[in-house]
Coordinates of C-alpha atoms in Angstrom, one line a residue:
Chain D
M1 CA -0.7 -41.8 7.8
S2 CA -0.6 -43.6 11.1
D3 CA -1.1 -41.5 14.1
N4 CA -0.3 -44.2 16.5
S5 CA 3.4 -43.4 16.7
N6 CA 2.5 -39.9 18.0
A7 CA -0.7 -40.6 19.8
H8 CA -0.7 -37.2 21.6
E9 CA -0.7 -35.4 18.3
G10 CA -3.4 -37.5 16.9
P11 CA -6.4 -35.3 17.6
S12 CA -4.9 -32.1 16.1
V13 CA -3.7 -34.0 13.0
G14 CA -7.1 -35.7 12.8
Q15 CA -8.8 -32.3 13.0
K16 CA -6.5 -30.9 10.3
H17 CA -7.7 -33.6 8.0
S18 CA -11.4 -33.4 8.7
T19 CA -12.4 -29.8 8.2
A20 CA -12.0 -28.2 4.8
I21 CA -13.8 -25.0 5.4
E22 CA -15.1 -23.5 8.7
L23 CA -17.1 -20.3 8.8
R24 CA -18.1 -18.9 12.1
D25 CA -20.6 -16.1 12.4
L26 CA -19.5 -14.7 9.1
H27 CA -20.7 -11.2 8.3
K28 CA -19.8 -8.9 5.4
Y29 CA -21.0 -5.4 4.9
Y30 CA -20.4 -3.3 1.8
G31 CA -21.1 0.3 2.9
G32 CA -24.6 0.0 4.4
V33 CA -25.4 -3.2 2.5
Q34 CA -25.3 -6.5 4.3
A35 CA -24.0 -9.0 1.8
V36 CA -23.3 -11.9 4.2
N37 CA -25.3 -12.1 7.4
G38 CA -24.0 -14.6 10.0
L39 CA -23.0 -17.7 8.1
D40 CA -22.0 -20.7 10.2
L41 CA -20.7 -23.6 8.2
N42 CA -18.5 -26.7 8.4
I43 CA -17.5 -28.4 5.3
T44 CA -15.8 -31.8 5.8
R45 CA -12.9 -32.9 3.6
G46 CA -13.9 -34.9 0.6
E47 CA -17.4 -33.4 0.4
V48 CA -18.8 -32.0 -2.9
V49 CA -20.9 -29.1 -1.9
A50 CA -23.2 -27.0 -4.1
F51 CA -23.7 -23.4 -3.1
L52 CA -27.1 -22.3 -4.4
G53 CA -28.8 -19.0 -4.2
P54 CA -30.3 -16.2 -6.4
N55 CA -28.1 -13.4 -7.6
G56 CA -27.0 -11.2 -4.8
A57 CA -27.5 -13.9 -2.2
G58 CA -23.9 -13.5 -1.1
K59 CA -22.4 -16.6 -2.8
T60 CA -19.5 -14.8 -4.5
T61 CA -18.9 -12.6 -1.4
T62 CA -18.6 -15.7 0.7
I63 CA -16.3 -17.4 -1.8
D64 CA -14.1 -14.3 -1.8
M65 CA -13.7 -14.5 1.9
I66 CA -12.9 -18.2 1.7
L67 CA -10.2 -17.4 -0.8
G68 CA -8.9 -14.5 1.3
L69 CA -9.7 -12.0 -1.4
S70 CA -11.6 -10.0 1.1
D71 CA -11.8 -9.9 4.9
P72 CA -15.0 -10.5 6.9
T73 CA -16.5 -7.6 8.7
Q74 CA -17.2 -9.9 11.5
G75 CA -16.6 -13.6 12.3
S76 CA -13.9 -15.9 11.0
V77 CA -13.0 -18.1 8.1
S78 CA -10.6 -21.0 8.3
V79 CA -9.6 -23.1 5.4
L80 CA -7.9 -26.5 6.0
S81 CA -7.5 -25.3 9.6
M82 CA -5.5 -22.2 8.6
P83 CA -6.1 -18.6 7.6
P84 CA -7.3 -18.5 3.9
R85 CA -4.3 -16.5 2.6
R86 CA -1.9 -19.1 4.1
A87 CA -3.8 -22.0 2.5
V88 CA -3.8 -20.1 -0.9
S89 CA -0.1 -19.3 -0.6
L90 CA 0.6 -23.0 0.0
G91 CA -1.2 -23.8 -3.2
M92 CA -3.7 -26.0 -1.3
V93 CA -6.7 -24.1 -2.6
A94 CA -7.5 -23.4 -6.2
A95 CA -10.4 -21.5 -7.7
V96 CA -12.2 -21.3 -11.0
M97 CA -13.7 -17.9 -11.4
Q98 CA -17.1 -17.2 -12.9
T99 CA -15.8 -14.9 -15.7
G100 CA -12.6 -13.4 -16.8
G101 CA -9.4 -14.6 -15.1
L102 CA -7.7 -15.2 -18.4
L103 CA -5.4 -13.2 -20.6
H104 CA -6.6 -13.1 -24.2
D105 CA -3.1 -12.7 -25.7
Y106 CA -1.7 -15.9 -24.1
T107 CA -2.2 -19.2 -25.7
V108 CA -3.8 -22.0 -23.8
L109 CA -0.4 -23.7 -23.2
E110 CA 1.3 -20.4 -22.2
T111 CA -1.5 -19.7 -19.6
L112 CA -0.8 -23.1 -18.1
Q113 CA 2.9 -22.6 -18.3
F114 CA 2.4 -19.4 -16.4
M115 CA 0.5 -21.1 -13.6
A116 CA 2.8 -24.1 -13.6
S117 CA 5.8 -21.9 -13.0
I118 CA 4.1 -20.4 -10.0
Y119 CA 3.4 -23.8 -8.5
D120 CA 6.5 -25.4 -9.9
K121 CA 4.4 -28.1 -11.5
K122 CA 5.6 -27.9 -15.1
S123 CA 5.6 -31.7 -15.5
A124 CA 1.8 -31.8 -14.8
I125 CA 0.8 -29.5 -17.8
D126 CA 0.2 -32.3 -20.3
A127 CA -1.8 -34.3 -17.8
V128 CA -4.2 -31.5 -16.8
M129 CA -4.6 -30.5 -20.5
S130 CA -5.7 -34.0 -21.4
R131 CA -8.0 -34.2 -18.3
A132 CA -9.6 -30.9 -19.2
G133 CA -9.8 -32.0 -22.9
I134 CA -7.9 -29.0 -24.3
T135 CA -4.7 -30.7 -25.6
H136 CA -5.9 -30.1 -29.2
I137 CA -6.1 -26.3 -28.7
A138 CA -2.9 -26.0 -26.7
N139 CA -1.5 -23.5 -29.2
S140 CA -4.6 -21.4 -29.7
L141 CA -4.8 -17.9 -28.3
V142 CA -7.2 -17.7 -25.5
K143 CA -9.2 -15.0 -27.3
S144 CA -9.9 -17.5 -30.1
C145 CA -11.3 -20.1 -27.8
S146 CA -15.0 -20.5 -27.3
G147 CA -16.6 -19.9 -23.9
G148 CA -16.7 -23.6 -23.2
E149 CA -13.0 -24.0 -24.1
Q150 CA -12.0 -21.1 -21.9
Q151 CA -14.0 -22.7 -19.1
R152 CA -12.0 -25.9 -19.6
L153 CA -8.8 -24.0 -19.5
R154 CA -9.9 -22.4 -16.2
F155 CA -10.6 -25.9 -14.9
A156 CA -7.1 -27.1 -16.1
M157 CA -5.6 -24.2 -14.3
A158 CA -7.4 -25.1 -11.1
L159 CA -6.2 -28.7 -11.4
L160 CA -2.6 -27.9 -11.8
P161 CA -1.6 -27.4 -8.2
E162 CA -3.5 -30.6 -7.2
P163 CA -5.4 -28.5 -4.5
E164 CA -7.0 -30.0 -1.5
L165 CA -9.8 -27.6 -1.9
L166 CA -11.3 -26.7 -5.2
I167 CA -13.6 -23.7 -5.4
L168 CA -15.7 -23.3 -8.6
D169 CA -17.9 -20.2 -9.3
E170 CA -20.4 -21.2 -12.0
P171 CA -17.9 -23.7 -13.4
T172 CA -19.8 -25.0 -16.4
Q173 CA -21.1 -21.7 -17.7
G174 CA -20.8 -21.7 -21.5
M175 CA -20.1 -25.4 -21.8
D176 CA -22.2 -27.7 -24.0
V177 CA -24.1 -30.6 -22.5
E178 CA -21.3 -33.1 -23.3
G179 CA -18.7 -30.8 -21.9
R180 CA -20.6 -30.4 -18.7
K181 CA -21.0 -34.2 -18.3
Q182 CA -17.2 -34.7 -18.8
F183 CA -16.4 -31.9 -16.4
W184 CA -18.5 -33.4 -13.6
L185 CA -17.2 -36.8 -14.2
S186 CA -13.7 -35.4 -13.7
I187 CA -14.8 -33.6 -10.5
K188 CA -16.4 -36.8 -9.2
E189 CA -13.1 -38.7 -9.7
D190 CA -11.3 -36.1 -7.8
A191 CA -13.7 -36.0 -5.0
A192 CA -13.4 -39.8 -4.6
L193 CA -9.7 -39.2 -4.0
G194 CA -10.6 -37.0 -1.1
R195 CA -10.5 -33.6 -2.7
T196 CA -13.1 -31.1 -1.4
V197 CA -15.1 -29.3 -3.9
L198 CA -17.3 -26.2 -3.3
F199 CA -19.2 -24.9 -6.3
A200 CA -21.7 -22.2 -6.9
T201 CA -24.1 -22.8 -9.7
H202 CA -27.4 -21.7 -11.1
Y203 CA -27.8 -25.1 -12.9
L204 CA -30.0 -26.6 -10.2
E205 CA -29.8 -29.9 -12.0
E206 CA -26.1 -30.0 -11.5
A207 CA -26.4 -29.4 -7.8
D208 CA -29.0 -32.2 -7.7
N209 CA -26.9 -34.6 -9.7
Y210 CA -23.4 -34.0 -8.5
A211 CA -23.4 -32.6 -5.0
D212 CA -23.3 -34.6 -1.8
R213 CA -24.7 -31.6 -0.1
I214 CA -26.6 -28.5 -1.0
I215 CA -26.4 -25.2 0.8
L216 CA -29.0 -22.8 -0.1
I217 CA -28.5 -19.2 0.8
K218 CA -30.7 -16.2 0.6
K219 CA -29.8 -12.6 1.6
G220 CA -26.5 -13.8 3.1
S221 CA -28.0 -16.4 5.4
I222 CA -28.4 -20.2 5.0
V223 CA -32.0 -21.2 4.4
A224 CA -31.4 -24.9 3.7
D225 CA -28.5 -27.2 4.2
G226 CA -28.5 -31.0 3.5
T227 CA -28.4 -33.7 0.9
P228 CA -30.2 -32.9 -2.3
M229 CA -33.0 -35.2 -1.0
E230 CA -33.2 -33.5 2.3
V231 CA -33.3 -30.0 0.7
K232 CA -36.0 -31.1 -1.7
S233 CA -38.1 -32.4 1.1
L234 CA -38.0 -29.0 2.8
S235 CA -40.5 -27.8 0.3
S236 CA -44.0 -28.5 1.5
N237 CA -45.3 -29.0 -2.0
K238 CA -45.7 -32.5 -3.4
T239 CA -47.0 -33.6 -6.7
V240 CA -49.6 -36.3 -7.1
R241 CA -50.1 -37.7 -10.6
A242 CA -52.7 -40.3 -11.7
H243 CA -54.8 -41.5 -14.6
I244 CA -58.5 -40.7 -14.2
S245 CA -61.6 -40.7 -16.5
S246 CA -63.6 -37.9 -14.8
L247 CA -63.1 -35.6 -11.9
D248 CA -65.1 -33.5 -9.5
K249 CA -62.7 -30.6 -9.4
E250 CA -64.5 -28.7 -6.8
A251 CA -64.4 -31.6 -4.3
L252 CA -60.7 -32.0 -5.0
L253 CA -59.9 -28.4 -4.4
N254 CA -61.8 -28.6 -1.1
I255 CA -59.3 -31.0 0.2
Q256 CA -57.0 -29.3 2.7
G257 CA -53.7 -28.2 1.3
V258 CA -54.4 -28.6 -2.4
V259 CA -52.8 -25.9 -4.4
S260 CA -53.7 -26.7 -7.9
A261 CA -55.2 -29.5 -10.0
D262 CA -54.8 -29.9 -13.7
L263 CA -56.5 -32.5 -15.9
S264 CA -55.7 -33.0 -19.5
H265 CA -56.2 -36.2 -21.6
N266 CA -57.2 -38.1 -18.5
K267 CA -53.9 -37.3 -16.9
L268 CA -54.3 -35.6 -13.5
E269 CA -51.6 -33.5 -11.9
I270 CA -52.2 -32.2 -8.4
V271 CA -49.8 -29.9 -6.4
C272 CA -50.5 -30.1 -2.7
H273 CA -49.1 -30.0 0.8
D274 CA -50.6 -33.2 2.1
S275 CA -50.3 -36.0 -0.5
D276 CA -51.7 -38.6 1.9
L277 CA -55.1 -36.9 2.0
V278 CA -55.2 -36.4 -1.8
A279 CA -54.2 -40.0 -2.4
K280 CA -56.9 -41.3 0.0
Y281 CA -59.5 -39.3 -1.8
L282 CA -58.4 -40.4 -5.3
L283 CA -58.2 -44.1 -4.5
L284 CA -61.4 -44.3 -2.5
E285 CA -63.7 -41.8 -4.2
T286 CA -62.6 -41.9 -7.9
D287 CA -61.4 -44.4 -10.5
A288 CA -57.9 -43.0 -10.4
A289 CA -55.1 -45.4 -11.3
N290 CA -51.3 -45.4 -11.6
L291 CA -51.0 -43.1 -8.7
E292 CA -47.6 -41.4 -8.4
I293 CA -46.4 -39.1 -5.6
S294 CA -43.2 -37.1 -5.9
L295 CA -41.4 -34.4 -4.0
A296 CA -41.2 -31.0 -5.6
G297 CA -38.2 -30.6 -7.9
L298 CA -35.2 -28.9 -6.6
E299 CA -36.0 -25.9 -8.8
E300 CA -39.3 -25.5 -7.1
T301 CA -37.8 -25.9 -3.7
F302 CA -35.2 -23.3 -4.6
L303 CA -37.9 -20.9 -5.7
N304 CA -39.9 -21.5 -2.6
L305 CA -37.1 -21.1 -0.2
T306 CA -35.5 -18.1 -1.8
T307 CA -38.4 -16.0 -3.0
N308 CA -41.2 -16.6 -0.6
Q309 CA -41.8 -14.8 2.7
Chain M
M1 CA 4.8 -36.2 12.4
N2 CA 3.6 -32.7 12.8
S3 CA 7.0 -31.3 12.2
A4 CA 7.3 -33.5 9.1
K5 CA 4.0 -32.1 7.9
E6 CA 5.2 -28.6 8.5
A7 CA 8.3 -29.3 6.5
T8 CA 6.2 -30.6 3.6
L9 CA 4.0 -27.5 3.9
A10 CA 7.1 -25.3 3.8
D11 CA 8.3 -27.1 0.7
K12 CA 5.0 -26.3 -1.0
T13 CA 5.5 -22.6 -0.6
P14 CA 7.0 -21.3 -3.8
R15 CA 10.4 -19.6 -3.5
Y16 CA 10.6 -15.8 -3.9
G17 CA 6.8 -15.6 -3.8
G18 CA 6.5 -17.4 -7.1
F19 CA 8.9 -15.1 -8.9
S20 CA 10.8 -16.8 -11.7
F21 CA 12.8 -16.3 -14.8
D22 CA 10.2 -18.3 -16.7
L23 CA 7.4 -15.8 -15.9
I24 CA 9.5 -12.9 -17.1
L25 CA 10.2 -14.8 -20.4
L26 CA 6.5 -15.6 -20.9
E27 CA 5.5 -12.0 -20.1
T28 CA 8.1 -10.5 -22.3
R29 CA 7.1 -12.7 -25.2
R30 CA 3.5 -11.8 -24.8
L31 CA 4.3 -8.1 -24.8
L32 CA 6.5 -8.4 -27.9
R33 CA 3.6 -10.1 -29.7
N34 CA 1.4 -7.1 -29.0
K35 CA 1.4 -5.0 -32.2
R36 CA 0.2 -1.9 -30.5
T37 CA 3.0 -2.1 -27.9
M38 CA 5.6 -2.7 -30.6
L39 CA 4.3 0.2 -32.6
S40 CA 4.7 2.7 -29.8
V41 CA 7.7 1.1 -28.2
L42 CA 9.8 0.4 -31.2
L43 CA 8.6 1.8 -34.4
M44 CA 7.6 5.3 -33.3
P45 CA 10.9 6.2 -31.6
V46 CA 12.9 4.7 -34.5
I47 CA 10.9 6.6 -37.1
L48 CA 11.1 9.8 -35.1
S49 CA 14.8 9.3 -34.7
F50 CA 15.1 9.2 -38.5
I51 CA 13.0 12.2 -39.1
F52 CA 14.6 14.4 -36.4
T53 CA 18.2 13.7 -37.4
F54 CA 17.6 14.0 -41.1
S55 CA 15.8 17.3 -40.8
A56 CA 18.5 18.7 -38.5
K57 CA 20.6 20.8 -40.9
D58 CA 23.6 21.1 -38.7
A59 CA 23.5 17.4 -37.5
K60 CA 27.3 17.2 -37.5
R61 CA 27.8 20.4 -35.5
P62 CA 30.1 19.5 -32.7
L63 CA 28.4 19.4 -29.3
G64 CA 30.1 18.3 -26.0
V65 CA 32.2 15.3 -26.7
G66 CA 30.1 14.3 -29.8
N67 CA 27.7 16.1 -32.1
L68 CA 24.2 17.5 -32.3
S69 CA 22.9 14.3 -34.0
A70 CA 24.1 12.2 -31.0
F71 CA 22.2 14.7 -28.7
L72 CA 19.0 14.1 -30.6
V73 CA 19.5 10.3 -30.7
I74 CA 19.8 10.4 -26.9
S75 CA 16.6 12.4 -26.6
L76 CA 14.6 10.1 -28.7
A77 CA 16.1 7.0 -27.0
L78 CA 14.9 8.5 -23.7
Y79 CA 11.5 9.2 -25.1
G80 CA 11.2 5.7 -26.5
A81 CA 12.5 4.0 -23.4
V82 CA 10.2 6.0 -21.1
Q83 CA 7.3 5.2 -23.3
A84 CA 8.2 1.5 -23.4
A85 CA 8.6 1.2 -19.7
S86 CA 5.4 3.0 -18.9
F87 CA 3.4 0.8 -21.3
G88 CA 5.0 -2.2 -19.8
G89 CA 3.8 -1.2 -16.3
S90 CA 0.4 0.0 -17.4
I91 CA -0.4 -3.4 -18.8
I92 CA -1.6 -4.0 -15.3
S93 CA -4.7 -2.0 -16.0
L94 CA -5.7 -4.5 -18.7
E95 CA -4.9 -7.4 -16.5
R96 CA -7.2 -6.1 -13.8
I97 CA -10.0 -5.6 -16.3
A98 CA -9.5 -9.1 -17.6
G99 CA -9.7 -10.4 -14.0
W100 CA -6.3 -11.9 -14.3
S101 CA -4.9 -10.1 -11.3
R102 CA -7.8 -11.4 -9.3
Q103 CA -7.1 -14.9 -10.6
L104 CA -3.5 -14.6 -9.6
R105 CA -4.5 -13.7 -6.1
T106 CA -5.9 -17.2 -5.8
T107 CA -2.4 -18.5 -6.4
P108 CA 0.7 -18.4 -4.3
L109 CA 2.2 -15.7 -6.5
S110 CA 2.8 -12.8 -4.1
G111 CA 1.9 -9.2 -4.9
S112 CA 5.5 -8.1 -4.7
A113 CA 6.6 -10.9 -7.0
Y114 CA 4.0 -9.8 -9.5
I115 CA 5.1 -6.2 -9.3
A116 CA 8.7 -7.2 -9.6
I117 CA 7.9 -9.2 -12.8
K118 CA 6.0 -6.2 -14.2
T119 CA 8.9 -3.9 -13.5
I120 CA 11.5 -6.2 -15.0
T121 CA 9.5 -6.9 -18.2
S122 CA 9.1 -3.1 -18.5
L123 CA 12.8 -2.7 -18.2
V124 CA 13.4 -5.4 -20.9
L125 CA 11.0 -3.5 -23.1
S126 CA 12.7 -0.2 -22.6
L127 CA 16.1 -1.8 -23.2
I128 CA 14.9 -3.1 -26.5
S129 CA 13.5 0.3 -27.4
L130 CA 16.6 2.3 -26.5
T131 CA 18.9 -0.3 -28.2
A132 CA 16.9 0.1 -31.4
V133 CA 17.1 3.8 -31.4
F134 CA 20.8 3.8 -30.6
V135 CA 21.5 1.3 -33.3
V136 CA 19.5 3.4 -35.9
G137 CA 21.5 6.4 -34.6
V138 CA 24.8 4.7 -35.1
I139 CA 24.3 3.1 -38.4
G140 CA 21.7 5.3 -39.9
H141 CA 23.1 8.8 -39.6
K142 CA 25.7 11.2 -38.5
A143 CA 25.6 10.8 -34.8
H144 CA 29.0 10.7 -33.2
M145 CA 30.2 10.1 -29.6
P146 CA 33.0 8.0 -28.1
V147 CA 32.0 4.5 -27.4
E148 CA 32.1 4.8 -23.7
I149 CA 29.8 7.8 -23.9
W150 CA 27.3 5.8 -25.9
I151 CA 27.4 3.2 -23.2
A152 CA 27.1 5.7 -20.3
C153 CA 24.2 7.4 -22.0
A154 CA 22.4 4.1 -22.6
A155 CA 22.9 3.2 -19.0
C156 CA 21.5 6.5 -17.8
V157 CA 18.5 6.2 -20.2
W158 CA 17.8 2.6 -19.0
I159 CA 18.0 3.4 -15.3
G160 CA 15.9 6.5 -15.9
S161 CA 13.2 4.3 -17.5
L162 CA 12.8 2.5 -14.2
V163 CA 11.1 5.7 -12.9
F164 CA 8.5 5.3 -15.7
A165 CA 8.1 1.6 -15.3
V166 CA 6.8 2.5 -11.8
F167 CA 4.8 5.4 -13.2
G168 CA 3.1 2.9 -15.6
I169 CA 2.3 0.5 -12.7
F170 CA 0.9 3.4 -10.7
V171 CA -1.3 4.6 -13.6
G172 CA -2.3 0.9 -14.3
Y173 CA -3.8 0.8 -10.8
L174 CA -5.1 4.3 -10.9
V175 CA -7.0 4.1 -14.2
P176 CA -8.6 0.7 -14.4
S177 CA -9.6 0.8 -18.0
E178 CA -8.1 0.7 -21.5
N179 CA -7.8 4.5 -21.2
A180 CA -4.7 3.9 -19.1
M181 CA -2.7 3.6 -22.3
Q182 CA -4.1 6.8 -23.8
F183 CA -3.6 8.5 -20.5
I184 CA 0.0 7.5 -20.5
A185 CA 0.7 8.5 -24.1
F186 CA -0.8 11.9 -23.5
G187 CA 1.0 12.4 -20.2
L188 CA 4.3 11.4 -21.6
I189 CA 4.1 13.9 -24.5
L190 CA 3.3 16.6 -22.0
F191 CA 6.2 15.5 -19.7
S192 CA 8.5 15.3 -22.7
F193 CA 7.8 18.8 -23.8
A194 CA 8.0 20.1 -20.3
G195 CA 11.2 18.2 -19.7
G196 CA 12.8 19.7 -22.7
I197 CA 13.1 16.5 -24.7
F198 CA 11.6 17.8 -27.9
I199 CA 12.4 21.5 -27.6
P200 CA 15.2 22.9 -25.4
L201 CA 13.8 24.6 -22.3
S202 CA 15.8 27.7 -23.1
Q203 CA 13.4 28.4 -25.9
F204 CA 10.4 28.5 -23.5
P205 CA 9.1 31.6 -21.8
H206 CA 10.5 32.2 -18.3
A207 CA 7.2 31.4 -16.5
I208 CA 6.8 28.0 -18.2
R209 CA 10.4 27.1 -17.7
E210 CA 10.0 27.7 -13.9
I211 CA 7.2 25.1 -13.9
A212 CA 9.0 22.8 -16.2
Y213 CA 11.9 22.3 -13.7
Y214 CA 9.4 20.4 -11.5
T215 CA 8.1 18.0 -14.1
P216 CA 9.1 14.3 -14.0
L217 CA 11.2 14.1 -17.2
Y218 CA 13.2 17.3 -16.6
G219 CA 15.8 15.7 -14.3
I220 CA 16.2 12.5 -16.3
N221 CA 16.5 14.4 -19.6
E222 CA 19.4 16.5 -18.2
I223 CA 21.1 13.5 -16.7
V224 CA 21.0 11.3 -19.8
H225 CA 22.6 14.1 -21.8
Y226 CA 25.3 14.8 -19.2
P227 CA 27.8 12.3 -20.4
L228 CA 27.7 14.0 -23.8
L229 CA 27.6 17.6 -22.8
Q230 CA 29.7 17.3 -19.6
S231 CA 28.6 20.6 -18.3
N232 CA 28.1 21.2 -14.6
F233 CA 26.1 18.5 -13.0
D234 CA 23.2 20.0 -11.2
I235 CA 22.1 18.1 -8.1
I236 CA 18.6 19.3 -8.7
W237 CA 18.4 16.9 -11.7
L238 CA 19.0 14.0 -9.4
L239 CA 16.7 15.3 -6.7
N240 CA 13.9 15.8 -9.3
T241 CA 14.3 12.2 -10.5
I242 CA 14.4 10.7 -7.0
V243 CA 11.4 12.7 -5.8
W244 CA 9.3 11.7 -8.8
F245 CA 10.4 8.1 -8.4
A246 CA 9.3 8.2 -4.7
I247 CA 5.9 9.8 -5.7
F248 CA 5.2 7.1 -8.3
F249 CA 6.4 4.3 -6.1
I250 CA 4.4 5.3 -3.1
G251 CA 1.4 5.9 -5.3
A252 CA 1.7 2.4 -6.8
V253 CA 2.1 0.8 -3.4
V254 CA -0.9 2.6 -2.0
K255 CA -3.1 1.7 -5.0
F256 CA -1.8 -1.9 -5.0
R257 CA -2.7 -2.4 -1.4
G258 CA -6.2 -1.1 -2.0
D259 CA -6.6 -3.4 -5.0
T260 CA -8.5 -6.2 -3.4
K261 CA -12.0 -5.4 -4.6
R262 CA -13.4 -6.7 -7.8
V263 CA -13.0 -4.5 -10.9

């Protein structure tokens, strides 16, 4: 991997290796409807990125354009520094679709044999089956597999070509908790080897736990982009919890930025914009103890950023 | 290093757009497992073949270089082969509903390789169907033709079924639902009557006959019986076949190109 021997080619090769997905001023209109509205995005290789947004936010439309399944109305997409279709035809990109994408009258094994003969990767079938945990159902027809098993099969299909970029649209839908855990463990291993993963999900918890980066989109535009921590901190709401024996609720609600206050069994929970003011009041004016300040959960941030305004 | 990288990239591109014998084998096996396909492709034509030839009183009446029974067997082989080929092609509609075609577009399998695989599996299916009908014809009843005429007829039926493999693909893209199968079954019965497969066109009223000459099974039906009858070859038969092939082919290509949206 040394670039030294060909120093003049270094930068271009380096670039090739650094960017997995590049979206520039991406627009997509369907009839009069604007599904994607000016996305600018750079995803670096090896990143695990969660794509979050309510239904109709433009996630799947964007994924379609990244896979070259549809063309942008305006703007450009480049995948691994090439046009999406080329990256797909080289087997460098693989995708797990949200639903469907399987033939019910194939067995699990046959489905993988089909994919393997396209990629010429027949020797990898056993390995991906065991990684996806479907070796024991190899000879079952797809139609007799549970939703979770079908999802594992999709995952195995996506692993077959050993893609540089893995795109997952709601990948763990229908899986049980244990299956989800295994799935993400597997994804994490891959990412550590330098594989880029972009996944759309509505399990906010998954985005929080497994993504290096969260991109929140709403009505076809990015409303937040950063580490889970950064995205969570975008929400102005913070939660203050404390133990307290009695409370002057009116005084509390008069503090600037307090949204709500709940007291039950001596446990106080306050949602506010300025936790410092609330903390000062509680510690100086009341007998509050065990004070705890936390950022809003991702779910709340998500709701704030995607539904307000 | 760049050129080396390009070389490895080129290596990663599948040959022939991902087309392979393995895929045809997998697809054929899958189709043969489908009871509904097998019923219409194999069982129906074979049963019809029995019924038709048994009920024909003058089955052994000499006709062309063979007999009437042979004529009927050819007709039913054509009907079965055309049905098999169309079903094989129309399976695309089910694959689109299942999202399979969409999934395949995220792989290096090219569109033309996919269509080629569908066409070839359709032809395998029609070959199985026509072989079954012919075998039943030979061993089961009184059909008689010289061996080379059997072979010539079989070849004509098989090549003719290609037109309907393409027809099936066209309908598969045109009717994106399970109705595609019914649509095809109904269409083929209509075409078969109009093409004179079930009842000779000479028994139709003049006005209907005039229309029948332009329907897609007319030309093929005449051609597949030509080796037996050896009457005058009418170039119109060939023209009819080629024009319908072109119509179905262009239709399939146009629909295939437009097939990028989600179904």
